[in-house]
Short mmCIF file of C-alpha atoms and ligand atoms in Angstrom, two decimals:
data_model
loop_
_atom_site.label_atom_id
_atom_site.label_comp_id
_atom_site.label_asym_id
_atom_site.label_seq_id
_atom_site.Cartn_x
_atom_site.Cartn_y
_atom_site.Cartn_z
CA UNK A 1201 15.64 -40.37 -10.89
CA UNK A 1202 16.29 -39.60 -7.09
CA UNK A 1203 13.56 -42.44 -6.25
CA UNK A 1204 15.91 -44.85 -8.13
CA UNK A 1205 19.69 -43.03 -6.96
CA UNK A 1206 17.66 -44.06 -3.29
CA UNK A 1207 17.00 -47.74 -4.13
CA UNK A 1208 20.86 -48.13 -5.73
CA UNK A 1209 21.84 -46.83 -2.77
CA UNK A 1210 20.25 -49.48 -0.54
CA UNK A 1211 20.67 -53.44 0.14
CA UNK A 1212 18.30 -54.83 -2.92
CA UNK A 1213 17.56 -57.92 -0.80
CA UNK A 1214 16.34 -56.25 2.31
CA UNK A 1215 12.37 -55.08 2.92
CA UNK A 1216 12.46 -51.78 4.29
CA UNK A 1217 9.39 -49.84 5.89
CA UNK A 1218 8.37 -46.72 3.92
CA UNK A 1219 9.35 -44.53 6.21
CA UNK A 1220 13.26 -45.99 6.18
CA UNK A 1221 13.22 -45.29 2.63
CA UNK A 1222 11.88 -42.09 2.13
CA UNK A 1223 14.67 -41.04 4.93
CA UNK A 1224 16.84 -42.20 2.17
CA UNK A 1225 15.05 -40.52 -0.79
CA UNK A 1226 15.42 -36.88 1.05
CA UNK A 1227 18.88 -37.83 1.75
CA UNK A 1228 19.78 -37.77 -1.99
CA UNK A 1229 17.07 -35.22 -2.42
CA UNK A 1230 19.51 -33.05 -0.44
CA UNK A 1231 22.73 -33.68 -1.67
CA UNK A 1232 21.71 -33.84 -5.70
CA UNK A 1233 22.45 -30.63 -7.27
CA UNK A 1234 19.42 -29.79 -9.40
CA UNK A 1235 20.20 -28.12 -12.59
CA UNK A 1236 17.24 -26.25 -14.90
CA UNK A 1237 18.28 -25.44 -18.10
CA UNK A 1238 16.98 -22.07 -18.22
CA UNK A 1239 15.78 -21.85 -22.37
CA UNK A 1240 14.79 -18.04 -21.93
CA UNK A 1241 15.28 -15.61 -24.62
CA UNK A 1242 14.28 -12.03 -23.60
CA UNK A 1243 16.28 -12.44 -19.98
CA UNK A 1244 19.18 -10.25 -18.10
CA UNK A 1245 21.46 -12.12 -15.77
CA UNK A 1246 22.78 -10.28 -13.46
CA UNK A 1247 25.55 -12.12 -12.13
CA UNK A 1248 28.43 -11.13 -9.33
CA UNK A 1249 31.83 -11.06 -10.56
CA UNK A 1250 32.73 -14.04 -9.09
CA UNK A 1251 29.55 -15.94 -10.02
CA UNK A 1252 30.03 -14.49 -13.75
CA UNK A 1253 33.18 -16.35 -13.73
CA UNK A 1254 31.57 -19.32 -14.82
CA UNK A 1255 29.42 -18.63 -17.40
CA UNK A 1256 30.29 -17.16 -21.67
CA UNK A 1257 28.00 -15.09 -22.89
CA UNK A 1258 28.05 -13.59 -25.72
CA UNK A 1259 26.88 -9.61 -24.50
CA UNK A 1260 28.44 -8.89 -21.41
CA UNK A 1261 28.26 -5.53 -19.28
CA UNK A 1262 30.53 -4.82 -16.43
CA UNK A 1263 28.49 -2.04 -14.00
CA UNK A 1264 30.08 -0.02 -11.97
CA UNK A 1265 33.47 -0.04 -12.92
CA UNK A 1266 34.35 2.90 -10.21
CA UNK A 1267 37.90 3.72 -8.19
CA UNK A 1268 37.46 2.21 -5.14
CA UNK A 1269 34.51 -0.17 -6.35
CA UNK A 1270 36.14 -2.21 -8.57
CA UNK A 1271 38.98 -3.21 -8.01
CA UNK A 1272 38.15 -3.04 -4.25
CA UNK A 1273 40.88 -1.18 -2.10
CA UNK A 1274 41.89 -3.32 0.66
CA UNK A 1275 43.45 -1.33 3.23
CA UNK A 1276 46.27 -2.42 6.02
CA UNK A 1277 44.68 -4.48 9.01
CA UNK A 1278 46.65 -3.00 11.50
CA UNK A 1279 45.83 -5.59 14.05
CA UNK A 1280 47.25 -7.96 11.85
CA UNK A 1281 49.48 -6.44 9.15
CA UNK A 1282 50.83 -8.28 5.83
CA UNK A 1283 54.39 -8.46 7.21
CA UNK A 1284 52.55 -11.26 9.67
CA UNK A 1285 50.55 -12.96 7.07
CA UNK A 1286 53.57 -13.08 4.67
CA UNK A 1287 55.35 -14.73 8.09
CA UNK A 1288 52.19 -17.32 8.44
CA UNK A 1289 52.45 -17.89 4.68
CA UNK A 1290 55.89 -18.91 4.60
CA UNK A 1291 55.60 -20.99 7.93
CA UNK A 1292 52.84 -22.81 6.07
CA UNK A 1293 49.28 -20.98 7.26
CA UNK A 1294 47.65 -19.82 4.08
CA UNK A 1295 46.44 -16.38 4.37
CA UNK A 1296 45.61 -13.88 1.79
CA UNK A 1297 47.93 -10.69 1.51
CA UNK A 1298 47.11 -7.35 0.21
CA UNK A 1299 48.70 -8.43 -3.10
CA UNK A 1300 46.55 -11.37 -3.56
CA UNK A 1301 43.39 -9.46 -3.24
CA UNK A 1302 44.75 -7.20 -6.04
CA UNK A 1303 45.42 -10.22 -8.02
CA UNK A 1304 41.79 -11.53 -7.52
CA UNK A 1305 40.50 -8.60 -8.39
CA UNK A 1306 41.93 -8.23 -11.55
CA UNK A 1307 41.62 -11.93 -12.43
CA UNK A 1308 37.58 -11.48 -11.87
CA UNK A 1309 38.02 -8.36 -14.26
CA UNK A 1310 39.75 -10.71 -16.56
CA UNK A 1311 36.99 -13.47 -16.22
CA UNK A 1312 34.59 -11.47 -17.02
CA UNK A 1313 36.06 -9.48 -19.99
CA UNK A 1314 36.89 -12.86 -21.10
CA UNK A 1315 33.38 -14.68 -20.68
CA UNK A 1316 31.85 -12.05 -23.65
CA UNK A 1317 31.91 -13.11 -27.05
CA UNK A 1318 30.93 -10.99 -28.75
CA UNK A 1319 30.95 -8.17 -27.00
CA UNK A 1320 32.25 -6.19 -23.62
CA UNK A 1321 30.70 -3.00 -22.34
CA UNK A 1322 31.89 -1.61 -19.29
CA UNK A 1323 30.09 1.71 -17.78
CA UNK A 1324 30.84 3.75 -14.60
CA UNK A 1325 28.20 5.96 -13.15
CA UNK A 1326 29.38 9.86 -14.37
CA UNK A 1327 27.91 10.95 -10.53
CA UNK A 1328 27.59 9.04 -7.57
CA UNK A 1329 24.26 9.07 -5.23
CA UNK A 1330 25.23 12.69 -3.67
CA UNK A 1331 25.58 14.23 -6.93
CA UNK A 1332 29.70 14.07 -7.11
CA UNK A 1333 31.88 12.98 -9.92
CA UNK A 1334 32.85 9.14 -9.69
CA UNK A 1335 36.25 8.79 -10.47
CA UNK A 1336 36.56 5.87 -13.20
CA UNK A 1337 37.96 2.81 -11.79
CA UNK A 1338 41.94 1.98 -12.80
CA UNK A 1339 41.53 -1.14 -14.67
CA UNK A 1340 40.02 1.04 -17.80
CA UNK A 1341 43.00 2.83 -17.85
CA UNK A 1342 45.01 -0.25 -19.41
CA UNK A 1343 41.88 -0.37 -21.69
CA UNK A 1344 43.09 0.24 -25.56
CA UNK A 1345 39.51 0.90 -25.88
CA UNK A 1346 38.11 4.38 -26.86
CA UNK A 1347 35.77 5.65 -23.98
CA UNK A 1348 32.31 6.51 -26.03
CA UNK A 1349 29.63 8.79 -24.59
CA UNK A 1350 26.48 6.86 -23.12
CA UNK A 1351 23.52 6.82 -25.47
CA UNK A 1352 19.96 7.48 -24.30
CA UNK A 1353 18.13 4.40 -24.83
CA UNK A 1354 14.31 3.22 -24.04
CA UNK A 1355 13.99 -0.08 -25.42
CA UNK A 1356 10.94 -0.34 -27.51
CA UNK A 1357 8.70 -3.03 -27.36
CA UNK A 1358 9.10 -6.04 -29.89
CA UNK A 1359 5.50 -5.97 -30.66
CA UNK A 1360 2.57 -4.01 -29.91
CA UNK A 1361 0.58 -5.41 -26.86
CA UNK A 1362 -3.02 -5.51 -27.32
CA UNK A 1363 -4.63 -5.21 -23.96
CA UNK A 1364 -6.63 -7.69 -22.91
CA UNK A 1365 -10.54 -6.71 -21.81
CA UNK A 1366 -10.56 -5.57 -18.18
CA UNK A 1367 -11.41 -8.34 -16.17
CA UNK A 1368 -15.04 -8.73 -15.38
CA UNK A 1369 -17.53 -11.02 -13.66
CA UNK A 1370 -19.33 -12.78 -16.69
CA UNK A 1371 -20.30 -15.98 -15.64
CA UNK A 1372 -24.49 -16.48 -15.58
CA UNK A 1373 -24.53 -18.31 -12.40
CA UNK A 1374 -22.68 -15.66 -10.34
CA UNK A 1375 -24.25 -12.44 -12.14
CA UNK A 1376 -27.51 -13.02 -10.04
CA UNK A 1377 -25.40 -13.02 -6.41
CA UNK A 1378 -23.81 -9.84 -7.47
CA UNK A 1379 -27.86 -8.29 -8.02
CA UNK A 1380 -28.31 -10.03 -5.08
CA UNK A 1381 -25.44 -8.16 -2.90
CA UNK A 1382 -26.25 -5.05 -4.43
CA UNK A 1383 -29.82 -5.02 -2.82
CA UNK A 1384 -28.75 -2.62 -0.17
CA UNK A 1385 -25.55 -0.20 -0.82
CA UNK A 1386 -24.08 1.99 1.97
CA UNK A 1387 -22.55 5.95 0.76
CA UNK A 1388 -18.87 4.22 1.68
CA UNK A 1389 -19.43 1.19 -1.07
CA UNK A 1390 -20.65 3.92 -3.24
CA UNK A 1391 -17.39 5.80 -2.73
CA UNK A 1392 -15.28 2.70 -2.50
CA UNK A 1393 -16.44 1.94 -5.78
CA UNK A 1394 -16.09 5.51 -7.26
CA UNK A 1395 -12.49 5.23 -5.94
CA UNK A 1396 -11.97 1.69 -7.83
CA UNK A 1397 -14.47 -1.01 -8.95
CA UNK A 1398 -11.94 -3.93 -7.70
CA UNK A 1399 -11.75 -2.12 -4.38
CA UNK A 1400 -15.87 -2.14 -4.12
CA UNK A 1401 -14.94 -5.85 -5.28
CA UNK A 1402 -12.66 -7.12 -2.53
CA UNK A 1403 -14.21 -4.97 0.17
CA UNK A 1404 -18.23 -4.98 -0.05
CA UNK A 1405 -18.77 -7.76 -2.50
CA UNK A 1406 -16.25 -10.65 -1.54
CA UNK A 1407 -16.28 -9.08 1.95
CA UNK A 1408 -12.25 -9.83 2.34
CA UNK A 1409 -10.70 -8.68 5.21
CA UNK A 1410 -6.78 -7.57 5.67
CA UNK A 1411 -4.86 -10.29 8.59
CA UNK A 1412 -5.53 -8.78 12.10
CA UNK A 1413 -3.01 -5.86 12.70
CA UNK A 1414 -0.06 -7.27 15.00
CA UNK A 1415 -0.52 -5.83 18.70
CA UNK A 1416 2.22 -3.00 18.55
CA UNK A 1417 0.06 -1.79 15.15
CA UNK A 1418 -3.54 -2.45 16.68
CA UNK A 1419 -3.68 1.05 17.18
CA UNK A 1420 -1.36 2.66 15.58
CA UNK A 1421 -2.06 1.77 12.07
CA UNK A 1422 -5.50 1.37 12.70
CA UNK A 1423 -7.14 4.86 11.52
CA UNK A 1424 -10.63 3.07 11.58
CA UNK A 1425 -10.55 2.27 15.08
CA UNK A 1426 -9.24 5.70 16.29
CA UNK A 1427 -12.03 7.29 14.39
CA UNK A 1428 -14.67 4.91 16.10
CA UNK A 1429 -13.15 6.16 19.22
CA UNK A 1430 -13.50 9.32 18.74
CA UNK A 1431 -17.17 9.25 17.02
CA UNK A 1432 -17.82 7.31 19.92
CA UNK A 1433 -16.62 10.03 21.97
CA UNK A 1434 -18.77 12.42 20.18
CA UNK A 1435 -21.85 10.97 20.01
CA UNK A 1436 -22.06 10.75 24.04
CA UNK A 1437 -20.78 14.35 24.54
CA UNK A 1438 -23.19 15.93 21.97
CA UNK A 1439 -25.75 14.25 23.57
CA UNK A 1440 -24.99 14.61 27.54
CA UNK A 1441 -22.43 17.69 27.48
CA UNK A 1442 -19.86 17.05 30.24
CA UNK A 1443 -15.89 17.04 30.82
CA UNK A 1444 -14.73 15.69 27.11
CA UNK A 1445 -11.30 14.24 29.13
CA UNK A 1446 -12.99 11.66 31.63
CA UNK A 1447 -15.11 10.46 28.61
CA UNK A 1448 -12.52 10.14 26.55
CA UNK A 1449 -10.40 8.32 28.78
CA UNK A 1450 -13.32 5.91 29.87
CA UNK A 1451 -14.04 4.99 26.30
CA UNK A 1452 -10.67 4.58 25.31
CA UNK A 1453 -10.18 2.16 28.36
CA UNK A 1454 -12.85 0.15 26.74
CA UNK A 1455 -11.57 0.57 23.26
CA UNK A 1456 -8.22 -0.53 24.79
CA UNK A 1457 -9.53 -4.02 26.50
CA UNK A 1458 -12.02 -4.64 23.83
CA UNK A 1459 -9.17 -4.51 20.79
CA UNK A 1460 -6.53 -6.08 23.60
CA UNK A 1461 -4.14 -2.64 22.63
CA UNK A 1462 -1.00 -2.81 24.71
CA UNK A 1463 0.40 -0.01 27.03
CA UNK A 1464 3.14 1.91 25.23
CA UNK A 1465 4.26 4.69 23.84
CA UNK A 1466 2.55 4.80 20.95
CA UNK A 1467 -0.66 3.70 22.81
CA UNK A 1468 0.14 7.03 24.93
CA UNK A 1469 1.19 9.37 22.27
CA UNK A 1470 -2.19 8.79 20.37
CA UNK A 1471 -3.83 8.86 23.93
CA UNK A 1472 -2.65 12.47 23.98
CA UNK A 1473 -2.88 13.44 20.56
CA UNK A 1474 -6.83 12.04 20.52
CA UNK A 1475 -7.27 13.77 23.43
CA UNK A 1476 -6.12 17.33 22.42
CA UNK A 1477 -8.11 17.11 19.22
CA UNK A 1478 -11.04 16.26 21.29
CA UNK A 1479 -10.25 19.28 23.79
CA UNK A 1480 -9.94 21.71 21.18
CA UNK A 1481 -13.04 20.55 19.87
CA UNK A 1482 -14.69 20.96 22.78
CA UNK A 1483 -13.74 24.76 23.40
CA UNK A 1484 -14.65 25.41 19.62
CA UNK A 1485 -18.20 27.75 20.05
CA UNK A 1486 -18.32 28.58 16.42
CA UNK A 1487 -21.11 26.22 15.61
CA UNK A 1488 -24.60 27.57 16.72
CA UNK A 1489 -25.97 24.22 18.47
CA UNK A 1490 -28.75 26.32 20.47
CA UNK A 1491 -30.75 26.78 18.04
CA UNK A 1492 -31.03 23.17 17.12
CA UNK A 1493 -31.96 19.72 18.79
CA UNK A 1494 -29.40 16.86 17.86
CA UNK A 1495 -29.83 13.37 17.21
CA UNK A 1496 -26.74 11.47 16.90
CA UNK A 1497 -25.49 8.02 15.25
CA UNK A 1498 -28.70 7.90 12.96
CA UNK A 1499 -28.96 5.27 10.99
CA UNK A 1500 -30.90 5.07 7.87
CA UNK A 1501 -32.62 3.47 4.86
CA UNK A 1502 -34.47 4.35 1.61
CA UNK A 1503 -35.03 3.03 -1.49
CA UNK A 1504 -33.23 4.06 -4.74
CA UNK A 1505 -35.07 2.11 -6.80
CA UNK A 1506 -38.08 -1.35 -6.65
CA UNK A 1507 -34.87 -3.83 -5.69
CA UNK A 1508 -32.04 -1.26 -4.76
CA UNK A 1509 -31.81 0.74 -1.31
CA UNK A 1510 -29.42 2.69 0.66
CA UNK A 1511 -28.61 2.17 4.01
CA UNK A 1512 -26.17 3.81 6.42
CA UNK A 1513 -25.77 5.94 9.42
CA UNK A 1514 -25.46 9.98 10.11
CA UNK A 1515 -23.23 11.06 12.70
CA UNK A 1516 -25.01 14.15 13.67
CA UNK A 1517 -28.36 15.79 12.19
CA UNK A 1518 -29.04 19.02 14.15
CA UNK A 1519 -33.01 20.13 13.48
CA UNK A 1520 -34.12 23.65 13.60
CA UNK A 1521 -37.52 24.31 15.25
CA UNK A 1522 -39.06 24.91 11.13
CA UNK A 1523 -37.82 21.73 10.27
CA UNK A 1524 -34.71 22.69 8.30
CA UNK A 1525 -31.65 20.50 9.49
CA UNK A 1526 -27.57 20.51 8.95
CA UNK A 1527 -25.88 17.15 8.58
CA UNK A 1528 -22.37 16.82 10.24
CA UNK A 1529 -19.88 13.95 9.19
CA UNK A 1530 -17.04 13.54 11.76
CA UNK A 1531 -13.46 12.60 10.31
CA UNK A 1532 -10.79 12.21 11.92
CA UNK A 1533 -9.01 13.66 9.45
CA UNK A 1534 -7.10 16.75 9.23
CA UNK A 1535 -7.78 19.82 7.63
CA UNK A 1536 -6.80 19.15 4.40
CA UNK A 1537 -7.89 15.99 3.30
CA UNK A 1538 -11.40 16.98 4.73
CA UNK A 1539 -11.84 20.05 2.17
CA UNK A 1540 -10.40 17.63 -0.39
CA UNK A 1541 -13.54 15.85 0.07
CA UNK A 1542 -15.74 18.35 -0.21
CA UNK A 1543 -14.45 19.12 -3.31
CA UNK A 1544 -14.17 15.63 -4.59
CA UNK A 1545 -16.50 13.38 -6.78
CA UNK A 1546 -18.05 11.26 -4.20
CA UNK A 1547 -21.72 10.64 -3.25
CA UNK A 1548 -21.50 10.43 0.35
CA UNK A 1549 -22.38 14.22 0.47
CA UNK A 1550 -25.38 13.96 -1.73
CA UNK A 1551 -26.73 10.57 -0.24
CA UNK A 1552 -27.10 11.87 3.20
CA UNK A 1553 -28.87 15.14 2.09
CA UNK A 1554 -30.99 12.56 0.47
CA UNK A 1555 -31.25 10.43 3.69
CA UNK A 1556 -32.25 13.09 5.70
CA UNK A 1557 -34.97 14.53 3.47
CA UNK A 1558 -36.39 10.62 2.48
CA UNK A 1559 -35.59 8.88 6.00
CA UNK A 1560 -36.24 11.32 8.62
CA UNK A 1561 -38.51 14.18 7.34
CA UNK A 1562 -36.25 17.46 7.24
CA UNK A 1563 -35.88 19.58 4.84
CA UNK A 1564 -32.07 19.52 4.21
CA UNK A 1565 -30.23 23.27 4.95
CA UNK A 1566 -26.75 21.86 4.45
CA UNK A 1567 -24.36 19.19 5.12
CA UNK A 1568 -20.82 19.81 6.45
CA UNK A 1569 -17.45 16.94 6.67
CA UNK A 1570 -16.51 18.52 10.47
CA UNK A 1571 -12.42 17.38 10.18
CA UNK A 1572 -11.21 17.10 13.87
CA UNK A 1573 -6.95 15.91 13.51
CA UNK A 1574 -4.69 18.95 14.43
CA UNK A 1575 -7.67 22.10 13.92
CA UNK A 1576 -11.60 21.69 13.82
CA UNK A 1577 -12.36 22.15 10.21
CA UNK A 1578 -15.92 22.46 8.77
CA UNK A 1579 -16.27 22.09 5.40
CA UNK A 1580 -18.89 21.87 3.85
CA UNK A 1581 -22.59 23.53 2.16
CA UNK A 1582 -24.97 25.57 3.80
CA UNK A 1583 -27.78 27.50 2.20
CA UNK A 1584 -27.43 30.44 4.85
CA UNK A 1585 -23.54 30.69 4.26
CA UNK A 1586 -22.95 29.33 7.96
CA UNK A 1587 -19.70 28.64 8.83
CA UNK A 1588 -18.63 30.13 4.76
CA UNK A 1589 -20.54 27.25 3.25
CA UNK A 1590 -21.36 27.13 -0.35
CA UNK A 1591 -25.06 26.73 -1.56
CA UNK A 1592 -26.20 23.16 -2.04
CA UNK A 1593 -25.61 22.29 -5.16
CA UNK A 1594 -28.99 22.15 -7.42
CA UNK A 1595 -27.13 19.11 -9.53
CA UNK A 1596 -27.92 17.00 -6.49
CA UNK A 1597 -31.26 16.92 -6.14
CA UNK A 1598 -31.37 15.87 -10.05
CA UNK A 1599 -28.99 13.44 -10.50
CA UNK A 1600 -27.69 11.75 -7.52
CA UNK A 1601 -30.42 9.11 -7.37
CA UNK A 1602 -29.66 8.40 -10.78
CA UNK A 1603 -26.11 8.46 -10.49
CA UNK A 1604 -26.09 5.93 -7.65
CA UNK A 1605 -28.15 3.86 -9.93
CA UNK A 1606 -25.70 3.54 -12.61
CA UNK A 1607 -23.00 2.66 -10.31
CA UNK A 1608 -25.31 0.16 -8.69
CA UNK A 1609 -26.05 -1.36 -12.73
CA UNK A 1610 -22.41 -1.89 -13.72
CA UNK A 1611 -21.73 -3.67 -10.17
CA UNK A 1612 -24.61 -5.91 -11.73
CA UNK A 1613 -22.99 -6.47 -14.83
CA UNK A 1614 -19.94 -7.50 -13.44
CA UNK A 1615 -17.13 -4.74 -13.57
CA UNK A 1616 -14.79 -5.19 -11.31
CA UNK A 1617 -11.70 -3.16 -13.28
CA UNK A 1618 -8.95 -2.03 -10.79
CA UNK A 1619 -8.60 1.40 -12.10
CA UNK A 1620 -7.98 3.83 -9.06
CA UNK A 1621 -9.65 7.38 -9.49
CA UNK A 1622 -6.81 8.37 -7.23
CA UNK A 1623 -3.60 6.27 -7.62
CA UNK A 1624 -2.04 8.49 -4.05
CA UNK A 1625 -5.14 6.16 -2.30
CA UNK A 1626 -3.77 3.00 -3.19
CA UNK A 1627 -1.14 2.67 -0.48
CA UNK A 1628 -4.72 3.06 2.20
CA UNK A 1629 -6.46 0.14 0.10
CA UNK A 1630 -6.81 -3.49 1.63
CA UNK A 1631 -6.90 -5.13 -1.63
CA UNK A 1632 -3.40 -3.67 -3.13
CA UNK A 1633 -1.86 -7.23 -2.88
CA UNK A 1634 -3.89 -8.61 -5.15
CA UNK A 1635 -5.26 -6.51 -7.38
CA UNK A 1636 -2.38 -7.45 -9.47
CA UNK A 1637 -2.40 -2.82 -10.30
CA UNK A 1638 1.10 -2.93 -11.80
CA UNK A 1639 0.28 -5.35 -14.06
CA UNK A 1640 -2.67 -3.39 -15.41
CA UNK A 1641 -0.98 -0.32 -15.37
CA UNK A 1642 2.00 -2.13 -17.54
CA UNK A 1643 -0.63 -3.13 -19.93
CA UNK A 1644 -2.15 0.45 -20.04
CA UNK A 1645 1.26 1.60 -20.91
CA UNK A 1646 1.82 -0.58 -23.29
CA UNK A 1647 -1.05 -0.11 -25.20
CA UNK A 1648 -0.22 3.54 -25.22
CA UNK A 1649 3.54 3.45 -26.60
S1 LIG B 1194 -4.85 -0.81 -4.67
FE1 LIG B 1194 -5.68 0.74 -6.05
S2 LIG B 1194 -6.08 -0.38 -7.95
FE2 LIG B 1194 -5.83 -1.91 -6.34
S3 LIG B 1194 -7.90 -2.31 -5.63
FE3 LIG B 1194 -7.06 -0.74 -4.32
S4 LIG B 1194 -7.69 1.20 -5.24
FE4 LIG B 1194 -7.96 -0.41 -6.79
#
């Protein structure tokens, strides 16, 4: 139609280059008004009074029919006061008085009572957002109406939805790459999947990445990099004991360049804050490290089964002179979240006692998370109750391998369900834009109701 309304609009006898004419066409693109007829049913319009002025419906509501909302008070301008517009007005200059506002107001209230066929419901919220009494506005008052008390209401559904299977990877050409990305599994894809399958999805299967943090946030959101930093830290001090401060300066430096963080105050306030948790660190002498030689930044990998393994590294794997060794995890965490994870359902735990028994030879005296943000918090198991660690628990040695396994088969088959063992963890998770979680959620619900 606007193709056409562009050739009517031109000389019919003249050749015109394409270009010329599709000037034309966006010409009349832009000054047609395009009108949808919107055909939906189960819809709300929520309309401004003025907007609402145009339409009849047959159910109208009128919100927030408050004193001072609606009608709008418009007060004296006392820069330029309605004894000078009335002045202007006469002399010809059309300006708008007090009393004309009034007058609009009420004929939008009009409008709008008008525009309902069959019916009119205007409300007032009883309190306002600090908890007082609203006052109602003054156009009920001329209302014959009764007021009537507001009913409770939670619409129920029209029908019954049924949800639909969880989504899952079924097609037979792509079930063999999913076998083939499971060959080798790290503790954190174990995890990520315990925490969600479509997490384990986005993350270790389809590999997606979130868009590059903008500079000012290349730090400052990015809790991955300041752990690196500081395990970075840690791995040189444990190893070659010396002032923490220079070394943590020198490898933030590098950090800094490499990443291309800018000077700031951010950059400086985590600076300090990195550095204080390092000091205090540092000074901490509760662990006994003479009696053990450290390795640190071990990395690892054992089979779980003929065509599964696990691979990933150890932070910190102190040996006693018998043989019997503590595992230390670093997380730049504080305090709380790290004994959260002890007491949590994850294998990370588990799958490095297992690494360090299968891939290095020691016989496994207890594993602790070693939280490092605001206090130095171990956490952890120890079968000599260093440190108040609980016993290793003897579930571990039976079923992890087995556990992992499972996890490992319905990866295989396909699942890739976003159902969050902790919903709170969602805001941390790359893949919250599209694991379309509401949606599923809404289903969930409605299955339930
Ligand atoms: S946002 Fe939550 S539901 Fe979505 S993928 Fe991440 S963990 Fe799963």
């Amino acid at each position: 139609e606007i193709v056409e309304e562009a050739a009517g609009a031109l000389d019919a006898g003249r050749l015109l280059p394409l270009d010329a004419f599709w000037r034309t066409v966006k010409s009349v693109l832009r000054l047609k008004p395009i009108r949808f007829e919107d055909r939906r049913r189960n819809v709300v319009h929520v309309l401004s009074a003025h907007e609402a002025r145009q339409w009849a419906l047959p159910v109208v509501f009128v919100c927030g029919m408050v004193e001072k909302q609606f009608p709008q008070i418009h007060r004296p301008d006392p820069f330029f006061p309605d004894s000078a517009r009335r002045q202007l007005n006469t002399s010809g200059v059309r300006i708008r008085t007090a009393a004309e506002f009034e007058r609009e107001e009420r004929a939008l209230f009009d409008s709008a009572l008008a525009g309902a066929t069959m019916l009119a419901t205007l409300s007032y919220p009883e309190f306002d957002a600090r908890g007082e009494r609203n006052l109602p506005s003054l156009f009920l008052d001329d209302l014959f109406a009764e007021p009537q008390q507001s009913r409770a209401v939670r619409p129920a559904p029209r029908r019954l939805f049924s949800a639909p299977a969880p989504p899952a990877i079924v097609a037979s050409d792509l079930l063999p790459l999913l076998l083939e990305k499971t060959r080798r599994v790290t503790p954190s894809g174990f995890d990520s999947y315990l925490q969600c399958p479509f997490q384990f999805f986005a993350r270790h299967t389809l590999r997606l990445r979130p868009p590059p943090p903008r500079p000012e946030e290349r730090l400052d959101q990015n809790y991955q990099l300041q752990g690196e930093i500081i395990h970075s830290v840690l791995a040189e001090w444990w190893n070659q004991p010396q002032e923490i401060g220079p070394l943590f300066h020198r490898v933030f430096q590098e950090c800094c360049e490499e990443s291309q963080i800018q000077p700031g105050y951010h950059t400086e306030r985590l600076y300090n804050a990195m550095l204080e948790n390092l000091e205090r660190f540092a000074a901490d002498k509760r662990w006994p490290r003479a009696g053990y030689h450290s390795q640190t930044e071990m990395q690892f990998e054992f089979p779980l089964s003929d065509s599964v393994c696990v691979a990933g590294r150890i932070d910190r794997l102190d040996t006693a002179a018998d043989g019997r060794a503590y595992i230390i995890d670093y997380k730049y965490s504080v305090a709380k979240n790290v004994r959260e994870r002890k007491h949590g359902n994850q294998l990370q735990a588990p799958l490095y006692v297992m690494a360090a028994e299968k891939a290095f030879g020691v016989r496994p005296l207890g594993m602790f998370f070693l939280g490092l943000k605001g206090s130095v918090e171990y956490a952890g198991w120890s079968e000599t109750a260093l440190l108040d660690g609980d016993p290793l628990p003897r579930e571990w040695q039976l079923d992890v391998g087995e556990r992992a396994l499972r996890i490992v088969g319905e990866i295989q088959n396909g699942r890739i369900e976003p159902l969050p063992a902790n919903p709170d963890h969602c805001r941390f998770c790359d893949a919250r834009d599209i694991c379309r979680m509401e949606v599923s959620a809404a289903l969930t619900e409605a299955e339930g109701a």
